[in-house]
Amino acid sequence: MAKIAVIGICGNSIFMYAEHFHEKGETLVADSVFEEIGGKGINQAVAAARMGAEVSFLAAVGDDKDGQTCMHVAKAEGLKGCFCVKKGKRTTFAFILTDKHGENQVTEYKGAELSAEDIMGFESEITKSDILLLQQEVPCEVNDMAVQLAKKHGVRVILNPAPMREISDEIADAIFAVTPNEQERQAIDGKRFRNNITTLGKQGCLINEDVFIPAIKVHTVDTTGAGDTFNGVLAVCLAEGKDMETACKYAVTASGISVGRNYVLNAIPYREEIEGRMKDDE
């Protein structure tokens, strides 16, 4: 069984749906509202777990109701949740607005955050992992420490460079693969990385500026979390020894399935569904 370690955030998310995004000074009336636990870290961890991997997940939460809910969801999804409870802090909170085309805008409040010291306590989980999956919703020093530990123990690292920020040459040299979207690819200079898998939304993905993997045909309902689904599935496939092209086909299929559904956790498919869709599309 593939073993994946994920470090990221977990918090409460409020989803609202409207005809269009705000114009300057405009007040919108939402068509619906929905609440669920989310964050790139927990989303990617769940995607990996639903692919059948053993997943350890590290996140910081506040000493509040949302933090307790995060722990409950992680347990329900079969994750080994390693939560650092930060006293006096609020758990991360996000607001997601989705328009009639399924596109989304996200506003996030950081809340409780991990520290480099917290990563040291997660070293044993990194050591036992085939792949460490990271994003950039945590402080720079957190990812720096995680990459150092992964390098020390010979564990491959996949970095999803979202939200965008500068990545040092040292980190670029140390990681196995980076997974930017088109906008992020322009900001990070993908040529610095051993493997650059660029997600192209409804088009698919591009491997090392050379191999194109087309998306599946689907009616887009909500794109929120599609990239997280892609990353979680990609990590598991690579951990299982699949080649990059095959791994990306799985990841593109999974993310395609997810955009045909509302919300995030509800939209992440299980392995059987992914492989069934791939077989149907042969």
PDB file of N, CA and C in Angstrom, residues 104-184:
ATOM      1  N   ASN A 104     -14.431  29.817  -9.582  1.00  0.00           N
ATOM      2  CA  ASN A 104     -14.543  30.231  -8.189  1.00  0.00           C
ATOM      3  C   ASN A 104     -13.530  31.287  -7.790  1.00  0.00           C
ATOM      4  N   GLN A 105     -13.866  32.029  -6.743  1.00  0.00           N
ATOM      5  CA  GLN A 105     -12.970  32.982  -6.105  1.00  0.00           C
ATOM      6  C   GLN A 105     -12.926  32.632  -4.620  1.00  0.00           C
ATOM      7  N   VAL A 106     -11.713  32.581  -4.059  1.00  0.00           N
ATOM      8  CA  VAL A 106     -11.533  32.128  -2.686  1.00  0.00           C
ATOM      9  C   VAL A 106     -10.877  33.212  -1.844  1.00  0.00           C
ATOM     10  N   THR A 107     -11.429  33.465  -0.667  1.00  0.00           N
ATOM     11  CA  THR A 107     -10.828  34.366   0.317  1.00  0.00           C
ATOM     12  C   THR A 107     -10.603  33.556   1.589  1.00  0.00           C
ATOM     13  N   GLU A 108      -9.365  33.622   2.106  1.00  0.00           N
ATOM     14  CA  GLU A 108      -9.005  32.765   3.233  1.00  0.00           C
ATOM     15  C   GLU A 108      -8.469  33.563   4.413  1.00  0.00           C
ATOM     16  N   TYR A 109      -8.857  33.139   5.604  1.00  0.00           N
ATOM     17  CA  TYR A 109      -8.281  33.667   6.834  1.00  0.00           C
ATOM     18  C   TYR A 109      -7.381  32.584   7.410  1.00  0.00           C
ATOM     19  N   LYS A 110      -6.109  32.921   7.629  1.00  0.00           N
ATOM     20  CA  LYS A 110      -5.114  31.919   8.007  1.00  0.00           C
ATOM     21  C   LYS A 110      -5.419  31.222   9.324  1.00  0.00           C
ATOM     22  N   GLY A 111      -5.709  31.967  10.360  1.00  0.00           N
ATOM     23  CA  GLY A 111      -5.973  31.342  11.653  1.00  0.00           C
ATOM     24  C   GLY A 111      -4.749  30.644  12.210  1.00  0.00           C
ATOM     25  N   ALA A 112      -4.966  29.504  12.888  1.00  0.00           N
ATOM     26  CA  ALA A 112      -3.866  28.739  13.489  1.00  0.00           C
ATOM     27  C   ALA A 112      -2.909  28.239  12.415  1.00  0.00           C
ATOM     28  N   GLU A 113      -1.598  28.349  12.699  1.00  0.00           N
ATOM     29  CA  GLU A 113      -0.600  27.935  11.712  1.00  0.00           C
ATOM     30  C   GLU A 113       0.449  27.020  12.322  1.00  0.00           C
ATOM     31  N   LEU A 114       0.991  26.149  11.480  1.00  0.00           N
ATOM     32  CA  LEU A 114       2.077  25.270  11.890  1.00  0.00           C
ATOM     33  C   LEU A 114       3.377  26.053  12.043  1.00  0.00           C
ATOM     34  N   SER A 115       4.302  25.488  12.811  1.00  0.00           N
ATOM     35  CA  SER A 115       5.647  26.042  12.958  1.00  0.00           C
ATOM     36  C   SER A 115       6.652  24.995  12.526  1.00  0.00           C
ATOM     37  N   ALA A 116       7.906  25.403  12.343  1.00  0.00           N
ATOM     38  CA  ALA A 116       8.962  24.459  11.980  1.00  0.00           C
ATOM     39  C   ALA A 116       9.121  23.386  13.059  1.00  0.00           C
ATOM     40  N   GLU A 117       8.919  23.762  14.302  1.00  0.00           N
ATOM     41  CA  GLU A 117       9.027  22.798  15.403  1.00  0.00           C
ATOM     42  C   GLU A 117       7.964  21.710  15.284  1.00  0.00           C
ATOM     43  N   ASP A 118       6.782  22.070  14.819  1.00  0.00           N
ATOM     44  CA  ASP A 118       5.717  21.079  14.629  1.00  0.00           C
ATOM     45  C   ASP A 118       6.136  20.025  13.606  1.00  0.00           C
ATOM     46  N   ILE A 119       6.897  20.434  12.610  1.00  0.00           N
ATOM     47  CA  ILE A 119       7.335  19.508  11.563  1.00  0.00           C
ATOM     48  C   ILE A 119       8.293  18.465  12.124  1.00  0.00           C
ATOM     49  N   MET A 120       9.107  18.880  13.063  1.00  0.00           N
ATOM     50  CA  MET A 120      10.038  17.936  13.689  1.00  0.00           C
ATOM     51  C   MET A 120       9.268  16.786  14.352  1.00  0.00           C
ATOM     52  N   GLY A 121       8.129  17.078  14.912  1.00  0.00           N
ATOM     53  CA  GLY A 121       7.317  16.049  15.538  1.00  0.00           C
ATOM     54  C   GLY A 121       6.647  15.118  14.543  1.00  0.00           C
ATOM     55  N   PHE A 122       6.674  15.489  13.270  1.00  0.00           N
ATOM     56  CA  PHE A 122       6.065  14.706  12.191  1.00  0.00           C
ATOM     57  C   PHE A 122       7.118  13.912  11.419  1.00  0.00           C
ATOM     58  N   GLU A 123       8.369  14.000  11.854  1.00  0.00           N
ATOM     59  CA  GLU A 123       9.481  13.382  11.108  1.00  0.00           C
ATOM     60  C   GLU A 123       9.282  11.882  10.912  1.00  0.00           C
ATOM     61  N   SER A 124       8.783  11.201  11.919  1.00  0.00           N
ATOM     62  CA  SER A 124       8.624   9.753  11.793  1.00  0.00           C
ATOM     63  C   SER A 124       7.636   9.390  10.694  1.00  0.00           C
ATOM     64  N   GLU A 125       6.598  10.220  10.497  1.00  0.00           N
ATOM     65  CA  GLU A 125       5.618   9.960   9.437  1.00  0.00           C
ATOM     66  C   GLU A 125       6.217  10.232   8.064  1.00  0.00           C
ATOM     67  N   ILE A 126       7.040  11.269   7.973  1.00  0.00           N
ATOM     68  CA  ILE A 126       7.737  11.551   6.714  1.00  0.00           C
ATOM     69  C   ILE A 126       8.662  10.391   6.369  1.00  0.00           C
ATOM     70  N   THR A 127       9.403   9.921   7.365  1.00  0.00           N
ATOM     71  CA  THR A 127      10.370   8.838   7.170  1.00  0.00           C
ATOM     72  C   THR A 127       9.712   7.599   6.574  1.00  0.00           C
ATOM     73  N   LYS A 128       8.495   7.277   7.016  1.00  0.00           N
ATOM     74  CA  LYS A 128       7.807   6.058   6.585  1.00  0.00           C
ATOM     75  C   LYS A 128       7.080   6.224   5.257  1.00  0.00           C
ATOM     76  N   SER A 129       7.103   7.421   4.695  1.00  0.00           N
ATOM     77  CA  SER A 129       6.302   7.708   3.504  1.00  0.00           C
ATOM     78  C   SER A 129       7.044   7.463   2.198  1.00  0.00           C
ATOM     79  N   ASP A 130       6.271   7.156   1.177  1.00  0.00           N
ATOM     80  CA  ASP A 130       6.816   7.063  -0.181  1.00  0.00           C
ATOM     81  C   ASP A 130       6.934   8.450  -0.791  1.00  0.00           C
ATOM     82  N   ILE A 131       5.964   9.294  -0.491  1.00  0.00           N
ATOM     83  CA  ILE A 131       5.928  10.662  -1.035  1.00  0.00           C
ATOM     84  C   ILE A 131       5.400  11.610   0.029  1.00  0.00           C
ATOM     85  N   LEU A 132       6.014  12.792   0.089  1.00  0.00           N
ATOM     86  CA  LEU A 132       5.539  13.892   0.925  1.00  0.00           C
ATOM     87  C   LEU A 132       4.897  14.920   0.010  1.00  0.00           C
ATOM     88  N   LEU A 133       3.653  15.268   0.290  1.00  0.00           N
ATOM     89  CA  LEU A 133       2.900  16.214  -0.532  1.00  0.00           C
ATOM     90  C   LEU A 133       2.728  17.523   0.224  1.00  0.00           C
ATOM     91  N   LEU A 134       3.174  18.625  -0.413  1.00  0.00           N
ATOM     92  CA  LEU A 134       3.146  19.942   0.213  1.00  0.00           C
ATOM     93  C   LEU A 134       2.409  20.946  -0.658  1.00  0.00           C
ATOM     94  N   GLN A 135       1.892  22.017  -0.006  1.00  0.00           N
ATOM     95  CA  GLN A 135       1.347  23.178  -0.710  1.00  0.00           C
ATOM     96  C   GLN A 135       1.958  24.411  -0.048  1.00  0.00           C
ATOM     97  N   GLN A 136       1.525  25.589  -0.455  1.00  0.00           N
ATOM     98  CA  GLN A 136       2.113  26.811   0.081  1.00  0.00           C
ATOM     99  C   GLN A 136       1.123  27.622   0.910  1.00  0.00           C
ATOM    100  N   GLU A 137       0.174  26.951   1.526  1.00  0.00           N
ATOM    101  CA  GLU A 137      -0.735  27.631   2.446  1.00  0.00           C
ATOM    102  C   GLU A 137      -0.165  27.673   3.861  1.00  0.00           C
ATOM    103  N   VAL A 138       1.003  27.058   4.044  1.00  0.00           N
ATOM    104  CA  VAL A 138       1.672  27.079   5.345  1.00  0.00           C
ATOM    105  C   VAL A 138       2.872  28.025   5.259  1.00  0.00           C
ATOM    106  N   PRO A 139       3.431  28.480   6.399  1.00  0.00           N
ATOM    107  CA  PRO A 139       4.593  29.376   6.363  1.00  0.00           C
ATOM    108  C   PRO A 139       5.797  28.754   5.644  1.00  0.00           C
ATOM    109  N   CYS A 140       6.641  29.599   5.066  1.00  0.00           N
ATOM    110  CA  CYS A 140       7.814  29.136   4.317  1.00  0.00           C
ATOM    111  C   CYS A 140       8.685  28.202   5.140  1.00  0.00           C
ATOM    112  N   GLU A 141       8.898  28.557   6.425  1.00  0.00           N
ATOM    113  CA  GLU A 141       9.795  27.756   7.252  1.00  0.00           C
ATOM    114  C   GLU A 141       9.254  26.349   7.492  1.00  0.00           C
ATOM    115  N   VAL A 142       7.950  26.190   7.416  1.00  0.00           N
ATOM    116  CA  VAL A 142       7.344  24.868   7.578  1.00  0.00           C
ATOM    117  C   VAL A 142       7.722  23.967   6.404  1.00  0.00           C
ATOM    118  N   ASN A 143       7.527  24.457   5.186  1.00  0.00           N
ATOM    119  CA  ASN A 143       7.894  23.668   4.013  1.00  0.00           C
ATOM    120  C   ASN A 143       9.397  23.462   3.931  1.00  0.00           C
ATOM    121  N   ASP A 144      10.172  24.467   4.295  1.00  0.00           N
ATOM    122  CA  ASP A 144      11.635  24.323   4.273  1.00  0.00           C
ATOM    123  C   ASP A 144      12.072  23.166   5.167  1.00  0.00           C
ATOM    124  N   MET A 145      11.537  23.110   6.364  1.00  0.00           N
ATOM    125  CA  MET A 145      11.889  22.041   7.296  1.00  0.00           C
ATOM    126  C   MET A 145      11.416  20.688   6.774  1.00  0.00           C
ATOM    127  N   ALA A 146      10.221  20.649   6.232  1.00  0.00           N
ATOM    128  CA  ALA A 146       9.672  19.397   5.714  1.00  0.00           C
ATOM    129  C   ALA A 146      10.524  18.857   4.569  1.00  0.00           C
ATOM    130  N   VAL A 147      10.942  19.746   3.670  1.00  0.00           N
ATOM    131  CA  VAL A 147      11.772  19.315   2.540  1.00  0.00           C
ATOM    132  C   VAL A 147      13.125  18.817   3.034  1.00  0.00           C
ATOM    133  N   GLN A 148      13.691  19.485   4.016  1.00  0.00           N
ATOM    134  CA  GLN A 148      14.968  19.036   4.588  1.00  0.00           C
ATOM    135  C   GLN A 148      14.855  17.632   5.157  1.00  0.00           C
ATOM    136  N   LEU A 149      13.787  17.369   5.897  1.00  0.00           N
ATOM    137  CA  LEU A 149      13.601  16.046   6.488  1.00  0.00           C
ATOM    138  C   LEU A 149      13.353  14.986   5.419  1.00  0.00           C
ATOM    139  N   ALA A 150      12.585  15.337   4.400  1.00  0.00           N
ATOM    140  CA  ALA A 150      12.337  14.391   3.317  1.00  0.00           C
ATOM    141  C   ALA A 150      13.637  14.048   2.586  1.00  0.00           C
ATOM    142  N   LYS A 151      14.453  15.047   2.338  1.00  0.00           N
ATOM    143  CA  LYS A 151      15.733  14.820   1.678  1.00  0.00           C
ATOM    144  C   LYS A 151      16.635  13.934   2.532  1.00  0.00           C
ATOM    145  N   LYS A 152      16.641  14.174   3.817  1.00  0.00           N
ATOM    146  CA  LYS A 152      17.443  13.396   4.770  1.00  0.00           C
ATOM    147  C   LYS A 152      17.073  11.915   4.710  1.00  0.00           C
ATOM    148  N   HIS A 153      15.786  11.632   4.549  1.00  0.00           N
ATOM    149  CA  HIS A 153      15.318  10.247   4.582  1.00  0.00           C
ATOM    150  C   HIS A 153      15.035   9.666   3.188  1.00  0.00           C
ATOM    151  N   GLY A 154      15.409  10.389   2.137  1.00  0.00           N
ATOM    152  CA  GLY A 154      15.236   9.874   0.778  1.00  0.00           C
ATOM    153  C   GLY A 154      13.796   9.763   0.331  1.00  0.00           C
ATOM    154  N   VAL A 155      12.948  10.662   0.816  1.00  0.00           N
ATOM    155  CA  VAL A 155      11.526  10.659   0.460  1.00  0.00           C
ATOM    156  C   VAL A 155      11.267  11.694  -0.631  1.00  0.00           C
ATOM    157  N   ARG A 156      10.602  11.271  -1.688  1.00  0.00           N
ATOM    158  CA  ARG A 156      10.290  12.206  -2.780  1.00  0.00           C
ATOM    159  C   ARG A 156       9.232  13.226  -2.331  1.00  0.00           C
ATOM    160  N   VAL A 157       9.374  14.457  -2.830  1.00  0.00           N
ATOM    161  CA  VAL A 157       8.468  15.538  -2.464  1.00  0.00           C
ATOM    162  C   VAL A 157       7.750  16.069  -3.703  1.00  0.00           C
ATOM    163  N   ILE A 158       6.442  16.206  -3.600  1.00  0.00           N
ATOM    164  CA  ILE A 158       5.654  16.903  -4.616  1.00  0.00           C
ATOM    165  C   ILE A 158       5.185  18.210  -3.996  1.00  0.00           C
ATOM    166  N   LEU A 159       5.453  19.309  -4.674  1.00  0.00           N
ATOM    167  CA  LEU A 159       5.042  20.627  -4.193  1.00  0.00           C
ATOM    168  C   LEU A 159       3.996  21.225  -5.115  1.00  0.00           C
ATOM    169  N   ASN A 160       2.828  21.493  -4.558  1.00  0.00           N
ATOM    170  CA  ASN A 160       1.793  22.237  -5.257  1.00  0.00           C
ATOM    171  C   ASN A 160       1.995  23.713  -4.894  1.00  0.00           C
ATOM    172  N   PRO A 161       2.516  24.542  -5.806  1.00  0.00           N
ATOM    173  CA  PRO A 161       2.937  25.904  -5.459  1.00  0.00           C
ATOM    174  C   PRO A 161       1.800  26.908  -5.391  1.00  0.00           C
ATOM    175  N   ALA A 162       0.804  26.578  -4.593  1.00  0.00           N
ATOM    176  CA  ALA A 162      -0.366  27.453  -4.434  1.00  0.00           C
ATOM    177  C   ALA A 162      -0.621  27.673  -2.945  1.00  0.00           C
ATOM    178  N   PRO A 163      -0.907  28.933  -2.565  1.00  0.00           N
ATOM    179  CA  PRO A 163      -0.879  30.147  -3.392  1.00  0.00           C
ATOM    180  C   PRO A 163       0.548  30.502  -3.810  1.00  0.00           C
ATOM    181  N   MET A 164       0.662  31.354  -4.819  1.00  0.00           N
ATOM    182  CA  MET A 164       1.962  31.672  -5.387  1.00  0.00           C
ATOM    183  C   MET A 164       2.857  32.419  -4.405  1.00  0.00           C
ATOM    184  N   ARG A 165       4.115  32.017  -4.350  1.00  0.00           N
ATOM    185  CA  ARG A 165       5.167  32.769  -3.689  1.00  0.00           C
ATOM    186  C   ARG A 165       6.486  32.237  -4.227  1.00  0.00           C
ATOM    187  N   GLU A 166       7.535  32.970  -4.007  1.00  0.00           N
ATOM    188  CA  GLU A 166       8.832  32.586  -4.546  1.00  0.00           C
ATOM    189  C   GLU A 166       9.320  31.285  -3.934  1.00  0.00           C
ATOM    190  N   ILE A 167       9.900  30.441  -4.772  1.00  0.00           N
ATOM    191  CA  ILE A 167      10.476  29.175  -4.331  1.00  0.00           C
ATOM    192  C   ILE A 167      11.984  29.255  -4.506  1.00  0.00           C
ATOM    193  N   SER A 168      12.721  29.014  -3.442  1.00  0.00           N
ATOM    194  CA  SER A 168      14.180  29.123  -3.496  1.00  0.00           C
ATOM    195  C   SER A 168      14.774  28.045  -4.395  1.00  0.00           C
ATOM    196  N   ASP A 169      15.969  28.308  -4.916  1.00  0.00           N
ATOM    197  CA  ASP A 169      16.663  27.323  -5.743  1.00  0.00           C
ATOM    198  C   ASP A 169      16.961  26.059  -4.943  1.00  0.00           C
ATOM    199  N   GLU A 170      17.210  26.220  -3.662  1.00  0.00           N
ATOM    200  CA  GLU A 170      17.494  25.065  -2.811  1.00  0.00           C
ATOM    201  C   GLU A 170      16.295  24.127  -2.736  1.00  0.00           C
ATOM    202  N   ILE A 171      15.114  24.700  -2.564  1.00  0.00           N
ATOM    203  CA  ILE A 171      13.901  23.886  -2.526  1.00  0.00           C
ATOM    204  C   ILE A 171      13.615  23.293  -3.900  1.00  0.00           C
ATOM    205  N   ALA A 172      13.790  24.088  -4.943  1.00  0.00           N
ATOM    206  CA  ALA A 172      13.542  23.613  -6.305  1.00  0.00           C
ATOM    207  C   ALA A 172      14.416  22.406  -6.632  1.00  0.00           C
ATOM    208  N   ASP A 173      15.662  22.439  -6.187  1.00  0.00           N
ATOM    209  CA  ASP A 173      16.587  21.341  -6.448  1.00  0.00           C
ATOM    210  C   ASP A 173      16.221  20.081  -5.673  1.00  0.00           C
ATOM    211  N   ALA A 174      15.585  20.266  -4.514  1.00  0.00           N
ATOM    212  CA  ALA A 174      15.341  19.140  -3.611  1.00  0.00           C
ATOM    213  C   ALA A 174      14.056  18.376  -3.906  1.00  0.00           C
ATOM    214  N   ILE A 175      13.087  19.004  -4.546  1.00  0.00           N
ATOM    215  CA  ILE A 175      11.806  18.332  -4.730  1.00  0.00           C
ATOM    216  C   ILE A 175      11.771  17.515  -6.016  1.00  0.00           C
ATOM    217  N   PHE A 176      10.919  16.505  -6.009  1.00  0.00           N
ATOM    218  CA  PHE A 176      10.792  15.599  -7.148  1.00  0.00           C
ATOM    219  C   PHE A 176       9.937  16.200  -8.256  1.00  0.00           C
ATOM    220  N   ALA A 177       8.843  16.858  -7.860  1.00  0.00           N
ATOM    221  CA  ALA A 177       7.936  17.413  -8.868  1.00  0.00           C
ATOM    222  C   ALA A 177       7.201  18.623  -8.321  1.00  0.00           C
ATOM    223  N   VAL A 178       6.888  19.535  -9.216  1.00  0.00           N
ATOM    224  CA  VAL A 178       6.099  20.715  -8.892  1.00  0.00           C
ATOM    225  C   VAL A 178       4.858  20.685  -9.768  1.00  0.00           C
ATOM    226  N   THR A 179       3.714  21.149  -9.217  1.00  0.00           N
ATOM    227  CA  THR A 179       2.449  21.026  -9.950  1.00  0.00           C
ATOM    228  C   THR A 179       1.713  22.369 -10.021  1.00  0.00           C
ATOM    229  N   PRO A 180       2.232  23.321 -10.779  1.00  0.00           N
ATOM    230  CA  PRO A 180       1.574  24.632 -10.871  1.00  0.00           C
ATOM    231  C   PRO A 180       0.390  24.608 -11.823  1.00  0.00           C
ATOM    232  N   ASN A 181      -0.494  25.606 -11.685  1.00  0.00           N
ATOM    233  CA  ASN A 181      -1.459  25.846 -12.753  1.00  0.00           C
ATOM    234  C   ASN A 181      -0.803  26.798 -13.744  1.00  0.00           C
ATOM    235  N   GLU A 182      -1.538  27.232 -14.746  1.00  0.00           N
ATOM    236  CA  GLU A 182      -0.921  28.049 -15.801  1.00  0.00           C
ATOM    237  C   GLU A 182      -0.380  29.371 -15.258  1.00  0.00           C
ATOM    238  N   GLN A 183      -1.133  30.006 -14.376  1.00  0.00           N
ATOM    239  CA  GLN A 183      -0.685  31.275 -13.816  1.00  0.00           C
ATOM    240  C   GLN A 183       0.559  31.079 -12.950  1.00  0.00           C
ATOM    241  N   GLU A 184       0.557  30.047 -12.137  1.00  0.00           N
ATOM    242  CA  GLU A 184       1.693  29.780 -11.251  1.00  0.00           C
ATOM    243  C   GLU A 184       2.936  29.391 -12.031  1.00  0.00           C
TER     244      GLU A 184
END
